[in-house]
PDB file of C-alpha atoms in Angstrom:
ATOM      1  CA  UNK A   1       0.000   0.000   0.000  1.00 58.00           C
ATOM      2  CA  UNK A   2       2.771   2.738   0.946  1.00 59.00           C
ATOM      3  CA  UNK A   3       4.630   1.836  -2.325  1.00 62.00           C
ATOM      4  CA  UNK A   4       1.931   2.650  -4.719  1.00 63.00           C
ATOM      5  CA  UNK A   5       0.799   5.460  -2.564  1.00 59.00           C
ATOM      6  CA  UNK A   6       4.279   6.731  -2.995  1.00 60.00           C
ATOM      7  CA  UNK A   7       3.582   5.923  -6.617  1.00 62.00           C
ATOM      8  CA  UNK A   8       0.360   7.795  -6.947  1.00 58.00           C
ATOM      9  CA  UNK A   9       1.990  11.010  -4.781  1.00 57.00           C
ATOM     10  CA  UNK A  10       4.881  11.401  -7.601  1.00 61.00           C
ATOM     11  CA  UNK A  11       2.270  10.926 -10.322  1.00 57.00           C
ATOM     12  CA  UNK A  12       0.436  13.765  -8.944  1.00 55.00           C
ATOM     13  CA  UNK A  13       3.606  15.871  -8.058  1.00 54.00           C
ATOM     14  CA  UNK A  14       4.385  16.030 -11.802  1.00 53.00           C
ATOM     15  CA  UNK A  15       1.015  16.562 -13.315  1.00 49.00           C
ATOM     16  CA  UNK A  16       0.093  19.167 -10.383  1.00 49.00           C
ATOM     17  CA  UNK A  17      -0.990  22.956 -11.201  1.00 43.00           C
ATOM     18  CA  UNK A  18       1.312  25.495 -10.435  1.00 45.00           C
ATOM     19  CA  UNK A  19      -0.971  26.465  -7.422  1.00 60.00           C
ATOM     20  CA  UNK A  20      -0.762  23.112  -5.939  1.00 64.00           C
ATOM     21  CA  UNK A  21       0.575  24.891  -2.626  1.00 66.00           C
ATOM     22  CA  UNK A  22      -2.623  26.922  -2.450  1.00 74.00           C
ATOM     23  CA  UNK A  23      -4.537  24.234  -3.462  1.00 78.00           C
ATOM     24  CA  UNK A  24      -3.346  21.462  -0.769  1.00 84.00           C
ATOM     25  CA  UNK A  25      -3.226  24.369   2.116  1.00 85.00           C
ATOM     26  CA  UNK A  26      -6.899  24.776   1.779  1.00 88.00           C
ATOM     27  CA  UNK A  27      -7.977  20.851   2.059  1.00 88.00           C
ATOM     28  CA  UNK A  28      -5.279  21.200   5.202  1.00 89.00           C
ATOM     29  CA  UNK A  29      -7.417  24.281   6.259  1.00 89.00           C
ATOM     30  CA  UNK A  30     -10.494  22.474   5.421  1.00 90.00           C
ATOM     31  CA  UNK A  31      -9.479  19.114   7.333  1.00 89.00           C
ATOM     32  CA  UNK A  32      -8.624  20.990  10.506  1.00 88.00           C
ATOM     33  CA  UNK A  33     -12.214  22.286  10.419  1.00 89.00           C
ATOM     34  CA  UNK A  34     -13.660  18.990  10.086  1.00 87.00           C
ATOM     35  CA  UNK A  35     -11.955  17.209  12.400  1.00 85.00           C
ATOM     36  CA  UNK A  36     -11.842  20.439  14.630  1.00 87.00           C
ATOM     37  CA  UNK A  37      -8.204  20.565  15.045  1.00 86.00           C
ATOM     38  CA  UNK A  38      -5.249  23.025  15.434  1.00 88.00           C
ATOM     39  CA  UNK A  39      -2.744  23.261  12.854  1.00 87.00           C
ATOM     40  CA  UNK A  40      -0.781  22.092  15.637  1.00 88.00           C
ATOM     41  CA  UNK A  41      -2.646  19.321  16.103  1.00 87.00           C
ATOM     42  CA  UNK A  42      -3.317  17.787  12.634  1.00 87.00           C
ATOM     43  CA  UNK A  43       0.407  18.150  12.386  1.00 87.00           C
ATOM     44  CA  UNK A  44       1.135  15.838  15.435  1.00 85.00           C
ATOM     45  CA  UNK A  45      -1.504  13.560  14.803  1.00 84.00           C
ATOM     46  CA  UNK A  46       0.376  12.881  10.866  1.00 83.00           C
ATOM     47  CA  UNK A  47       3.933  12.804  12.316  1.00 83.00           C
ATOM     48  CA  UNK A  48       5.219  16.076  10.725  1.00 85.00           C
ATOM     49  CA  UNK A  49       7.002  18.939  12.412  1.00 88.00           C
ATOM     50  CA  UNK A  50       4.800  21.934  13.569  1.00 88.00           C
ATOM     51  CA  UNK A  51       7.122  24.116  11.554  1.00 88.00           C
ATOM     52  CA  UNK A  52       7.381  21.725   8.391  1.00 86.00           C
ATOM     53  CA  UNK A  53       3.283  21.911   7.833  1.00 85.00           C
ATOM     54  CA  UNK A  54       3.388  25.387   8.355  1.00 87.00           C
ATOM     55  CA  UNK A  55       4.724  25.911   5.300  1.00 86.00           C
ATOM     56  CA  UNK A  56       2.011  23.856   3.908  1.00 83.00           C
ATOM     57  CA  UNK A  57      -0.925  25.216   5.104  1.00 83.00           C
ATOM     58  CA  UNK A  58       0.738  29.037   3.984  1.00 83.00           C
ATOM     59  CA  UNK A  59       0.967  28.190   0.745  1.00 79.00           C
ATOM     60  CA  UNK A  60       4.629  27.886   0.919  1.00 79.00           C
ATOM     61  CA  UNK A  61       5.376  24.224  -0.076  1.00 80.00           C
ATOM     62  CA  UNK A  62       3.681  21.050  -1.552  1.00 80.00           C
ATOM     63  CA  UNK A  63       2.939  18.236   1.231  1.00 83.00           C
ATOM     64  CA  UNK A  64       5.496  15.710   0.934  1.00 81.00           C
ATOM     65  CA  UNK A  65       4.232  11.860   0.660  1.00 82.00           C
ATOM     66  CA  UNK A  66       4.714  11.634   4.894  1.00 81.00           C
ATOM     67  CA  UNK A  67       1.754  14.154   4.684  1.00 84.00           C
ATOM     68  CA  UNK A  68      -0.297  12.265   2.195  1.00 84.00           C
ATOM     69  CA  UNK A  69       0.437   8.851   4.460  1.00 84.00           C
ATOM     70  CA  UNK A  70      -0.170  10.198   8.053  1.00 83.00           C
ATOM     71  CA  UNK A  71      -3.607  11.794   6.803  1.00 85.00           C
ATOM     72  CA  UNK A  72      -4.511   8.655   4.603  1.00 84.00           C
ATOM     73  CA  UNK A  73      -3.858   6.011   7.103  1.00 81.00           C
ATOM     74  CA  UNK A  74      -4.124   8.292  10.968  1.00 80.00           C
ATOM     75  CA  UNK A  75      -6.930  10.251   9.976  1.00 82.00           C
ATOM     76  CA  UNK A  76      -8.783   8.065   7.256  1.00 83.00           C
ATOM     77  CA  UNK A  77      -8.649  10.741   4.540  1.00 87.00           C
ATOM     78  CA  UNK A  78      -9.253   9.880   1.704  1.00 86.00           C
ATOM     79  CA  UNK A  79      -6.714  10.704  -0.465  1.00 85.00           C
ATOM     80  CA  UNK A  80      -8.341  11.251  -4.056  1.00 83.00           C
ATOM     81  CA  UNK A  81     -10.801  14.305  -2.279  1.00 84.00           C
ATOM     82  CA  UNK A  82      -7.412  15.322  -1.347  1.00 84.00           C
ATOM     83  CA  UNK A  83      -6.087  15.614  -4.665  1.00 82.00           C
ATOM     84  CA  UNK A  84      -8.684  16.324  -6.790  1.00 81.00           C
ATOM     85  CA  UNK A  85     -11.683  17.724  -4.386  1.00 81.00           C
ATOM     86  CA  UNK A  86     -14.167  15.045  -5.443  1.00 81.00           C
ATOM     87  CA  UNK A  87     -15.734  12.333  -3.430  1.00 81.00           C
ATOM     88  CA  UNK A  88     -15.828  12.176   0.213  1.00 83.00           C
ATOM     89  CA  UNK A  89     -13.005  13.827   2.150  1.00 86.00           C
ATOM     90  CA  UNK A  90     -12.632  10.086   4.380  1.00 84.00           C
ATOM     91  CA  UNK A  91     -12.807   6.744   3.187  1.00 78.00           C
ATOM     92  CA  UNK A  92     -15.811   5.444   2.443  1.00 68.00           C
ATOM     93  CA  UNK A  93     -18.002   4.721   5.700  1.00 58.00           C
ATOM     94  CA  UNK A  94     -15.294   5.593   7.900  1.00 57.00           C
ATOM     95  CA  UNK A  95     -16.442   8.845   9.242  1.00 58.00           C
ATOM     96  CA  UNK A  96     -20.388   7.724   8.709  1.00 58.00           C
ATOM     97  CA  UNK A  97     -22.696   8.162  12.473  1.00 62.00           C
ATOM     98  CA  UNK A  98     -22.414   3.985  12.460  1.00 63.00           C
ATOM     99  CA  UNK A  99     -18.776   3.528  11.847  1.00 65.00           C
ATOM    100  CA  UNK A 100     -18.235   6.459  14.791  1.00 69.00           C
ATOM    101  CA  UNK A 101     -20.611   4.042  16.849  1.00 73.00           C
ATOM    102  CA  UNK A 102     -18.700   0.693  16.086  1.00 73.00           C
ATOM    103  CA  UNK A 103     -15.809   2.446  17.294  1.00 76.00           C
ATOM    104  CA  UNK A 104     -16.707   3.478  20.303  1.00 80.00           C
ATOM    105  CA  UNK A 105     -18.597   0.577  21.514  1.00 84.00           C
ATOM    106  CA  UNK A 106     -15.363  -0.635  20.836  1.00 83.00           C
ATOM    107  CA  UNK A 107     -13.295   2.040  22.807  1.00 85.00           C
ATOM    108  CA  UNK A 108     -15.672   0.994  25.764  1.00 86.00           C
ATOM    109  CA  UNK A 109     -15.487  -2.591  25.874  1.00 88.00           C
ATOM    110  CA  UNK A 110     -12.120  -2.634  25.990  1.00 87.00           C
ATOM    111  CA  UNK A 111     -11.796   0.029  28.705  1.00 88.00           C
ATOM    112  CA  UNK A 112     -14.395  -2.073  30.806  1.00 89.00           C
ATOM    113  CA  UNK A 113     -12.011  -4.739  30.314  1.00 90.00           C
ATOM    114  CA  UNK A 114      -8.924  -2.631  30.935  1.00 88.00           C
ATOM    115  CA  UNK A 115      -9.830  -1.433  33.806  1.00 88.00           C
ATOM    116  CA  UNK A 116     -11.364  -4.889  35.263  1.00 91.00           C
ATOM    117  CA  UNK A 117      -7.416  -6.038  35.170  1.00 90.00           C
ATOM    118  CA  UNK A 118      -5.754  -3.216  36.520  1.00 86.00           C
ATOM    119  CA  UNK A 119      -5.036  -1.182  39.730  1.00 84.00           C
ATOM    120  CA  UNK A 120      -6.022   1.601  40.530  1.00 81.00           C
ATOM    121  CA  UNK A 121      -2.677   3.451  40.098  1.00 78.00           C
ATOM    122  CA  UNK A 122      -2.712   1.840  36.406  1.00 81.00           C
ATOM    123  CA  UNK A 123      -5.958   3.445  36.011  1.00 81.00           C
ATOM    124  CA  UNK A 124      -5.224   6.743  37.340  1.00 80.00           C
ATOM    125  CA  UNK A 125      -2.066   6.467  34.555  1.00 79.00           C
ATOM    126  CA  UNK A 126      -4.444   5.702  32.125  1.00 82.00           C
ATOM    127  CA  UNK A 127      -6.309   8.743  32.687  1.00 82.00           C
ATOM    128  CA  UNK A 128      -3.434  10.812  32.812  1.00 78.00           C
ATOM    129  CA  UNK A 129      -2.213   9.412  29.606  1.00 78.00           C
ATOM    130  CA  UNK A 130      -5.848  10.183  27.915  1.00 81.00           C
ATOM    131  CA  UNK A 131      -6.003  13.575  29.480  1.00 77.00           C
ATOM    132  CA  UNK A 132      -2.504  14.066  28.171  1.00 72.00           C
ATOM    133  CA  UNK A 133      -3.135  13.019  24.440  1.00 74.00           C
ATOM    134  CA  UNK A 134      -6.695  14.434  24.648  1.00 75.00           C
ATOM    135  CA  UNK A 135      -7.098  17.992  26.429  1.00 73.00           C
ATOM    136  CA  UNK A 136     -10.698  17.327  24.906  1.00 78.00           C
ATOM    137  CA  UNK A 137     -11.214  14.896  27.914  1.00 81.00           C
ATOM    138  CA  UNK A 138     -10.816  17.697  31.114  1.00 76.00           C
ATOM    139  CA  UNK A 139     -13.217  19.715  29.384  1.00 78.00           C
ATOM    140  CA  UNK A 140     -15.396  16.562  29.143  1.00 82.00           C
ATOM    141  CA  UNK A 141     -15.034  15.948  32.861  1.00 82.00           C
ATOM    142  CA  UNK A 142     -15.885  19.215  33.831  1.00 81.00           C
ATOM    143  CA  UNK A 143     -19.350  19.368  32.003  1.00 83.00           C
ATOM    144  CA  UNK A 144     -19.992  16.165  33.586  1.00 86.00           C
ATOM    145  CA  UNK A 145     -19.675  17.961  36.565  1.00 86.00           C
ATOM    146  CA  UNK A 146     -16.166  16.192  37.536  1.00 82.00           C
ATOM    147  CA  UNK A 147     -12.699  17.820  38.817  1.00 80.00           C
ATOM    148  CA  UNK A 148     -10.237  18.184  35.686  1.00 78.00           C
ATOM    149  CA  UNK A 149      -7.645  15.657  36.319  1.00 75.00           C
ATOM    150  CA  UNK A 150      -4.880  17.326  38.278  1.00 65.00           C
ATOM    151  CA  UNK A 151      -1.171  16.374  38.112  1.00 57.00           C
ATOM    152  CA  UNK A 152       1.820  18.194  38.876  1.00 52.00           C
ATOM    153  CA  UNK A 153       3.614  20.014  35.905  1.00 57.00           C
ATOM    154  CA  UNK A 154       6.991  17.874  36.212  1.00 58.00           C
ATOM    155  CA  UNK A 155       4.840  14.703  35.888  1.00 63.00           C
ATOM    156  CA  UNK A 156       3.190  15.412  32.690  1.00 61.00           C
ATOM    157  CA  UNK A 157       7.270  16.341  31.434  1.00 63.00           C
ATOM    158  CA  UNK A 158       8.172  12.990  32.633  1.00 67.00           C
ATOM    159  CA  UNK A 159       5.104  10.914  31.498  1.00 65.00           C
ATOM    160  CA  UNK A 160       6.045  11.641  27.434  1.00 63.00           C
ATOM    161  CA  UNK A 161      10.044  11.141  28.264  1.00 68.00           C
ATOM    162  CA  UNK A 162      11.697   8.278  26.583  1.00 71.00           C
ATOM    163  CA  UNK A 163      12.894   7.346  29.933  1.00 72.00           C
ATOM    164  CA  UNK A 164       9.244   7.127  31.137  1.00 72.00           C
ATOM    165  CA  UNK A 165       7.872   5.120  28.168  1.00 73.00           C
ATOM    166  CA  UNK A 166      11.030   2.693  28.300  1.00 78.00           C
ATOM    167  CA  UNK A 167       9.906   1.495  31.646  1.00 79.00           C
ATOM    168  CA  UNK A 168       7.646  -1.919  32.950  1.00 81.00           C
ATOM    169  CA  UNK A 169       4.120  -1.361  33.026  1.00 80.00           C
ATOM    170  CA  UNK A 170       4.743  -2.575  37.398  1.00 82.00           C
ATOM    171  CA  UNK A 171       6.937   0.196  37.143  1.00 81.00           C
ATOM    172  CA  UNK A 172       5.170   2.925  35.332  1.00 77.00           C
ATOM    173  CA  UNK A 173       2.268   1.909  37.592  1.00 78.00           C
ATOM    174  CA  UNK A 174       4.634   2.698  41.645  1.00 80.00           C
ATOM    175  CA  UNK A 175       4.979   5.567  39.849  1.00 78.00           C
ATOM    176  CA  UNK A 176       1.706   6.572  39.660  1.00 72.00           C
ATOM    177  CA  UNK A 177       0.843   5.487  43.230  1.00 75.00           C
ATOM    178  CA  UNK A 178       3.548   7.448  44.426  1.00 76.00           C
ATOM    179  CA  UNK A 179       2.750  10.738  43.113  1.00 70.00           C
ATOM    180  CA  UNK A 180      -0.949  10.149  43.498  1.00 68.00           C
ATOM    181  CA  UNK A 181       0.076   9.225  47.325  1.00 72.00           C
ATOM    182  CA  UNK A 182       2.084  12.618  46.868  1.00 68.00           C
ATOM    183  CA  UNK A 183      -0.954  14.704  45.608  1.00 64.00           C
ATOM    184  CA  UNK A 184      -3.048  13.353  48.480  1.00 67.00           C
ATOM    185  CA  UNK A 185      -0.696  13.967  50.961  1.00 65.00           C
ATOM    186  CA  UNK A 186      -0.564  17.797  49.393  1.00 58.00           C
ATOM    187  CA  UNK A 187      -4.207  18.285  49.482  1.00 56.00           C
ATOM    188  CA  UNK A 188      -4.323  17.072  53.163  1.00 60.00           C
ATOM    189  CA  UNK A 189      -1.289  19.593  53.929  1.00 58.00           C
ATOM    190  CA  UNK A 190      -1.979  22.669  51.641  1.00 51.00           C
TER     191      UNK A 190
END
């Protein structure tokens, strides 16, 4: 599949328009809508430098094939809308009310099981890692009429450090029981 994507970006490189920049930056602009995202954001989610899809969604530069790859296969675009502007702008089905469903019936079974198997330190790291990845998820808590998850500043540093991610799930999970021991001991001794 990557090869004759890679095949089908150089086709399109050569036949492109000469306003291919302005052309691409607007289905960039026009994905970020959608999928209400940041520049930022959509830029992460594909694997690309902040500063490297700038220059794509200014007009600046043409999207190289890691573009057309991280928004084909980690955001389901599909990528003949984002070529030529016809058809749907995701694969077929995959952004359809019952493929959204699916997927989160999904996304709940296995948390039930997750969460049926683990401590509660592995949990609260769980949450911190969802909170982390989705900011989306504090603002969720709070109109549920929860506290926003809370974690010291240092923590969150640590929690995406290769040092962090390199360690045992037992591990990862004393860590979490000691700084959630830490934050309870703080809230008892403000």
């Amino acid at each position: 599949m990557e090869q004759s994507i890679n095949q089908y970006f150089g086709f399109v490189k050569q036949k492109m328009i000469t306003n291919a920049e302005v052309f691409f930056s607007e289905r960039l602009s026009e994905i970020c809508k959608t999928k209400k995202l940041t520049s930022k954001d959509l830029a992460l989610a594909i694997g690309v430098k902040p500063s490297t899809f700038q220059r794509y969604t200014s007009a600046n530069s043409v999207p190289s094939a890691e573009v057309f790859l991280g928004l084909h296969y980690h955001l389901g675009i599909n990528l003949s809308w984002f070529v030529t502007g016809e058809g749907s702008m995701f694969r077929d089905g995959e952004h359809s009310p019952q493929a959204r469903a699916q997927t989160s019936l999904l996304l709940c079974q296995w948390i039930e099981h997750y969460a049926s198997t683990r401590t509660k330190a592995e949990l609260n790291w769980l949450e911190v890692e969802i909170a982390r990845q989705y900011p989306e998820f504090n603002a969720w808590l709070i109109e549920q009429g929860h506290e926003p998850l809370a974690k010291p500043d240092w923590f969150d540093r640590f929690l995406m450090s290769p040092l962090f991610k390199a360690l045992s799930p037992a591990a990862r999970s004393e860590i979490a029981e000691m700084v959630e021991a830490a934050a309870q001991q703080g809230k008892k001794n403000p």
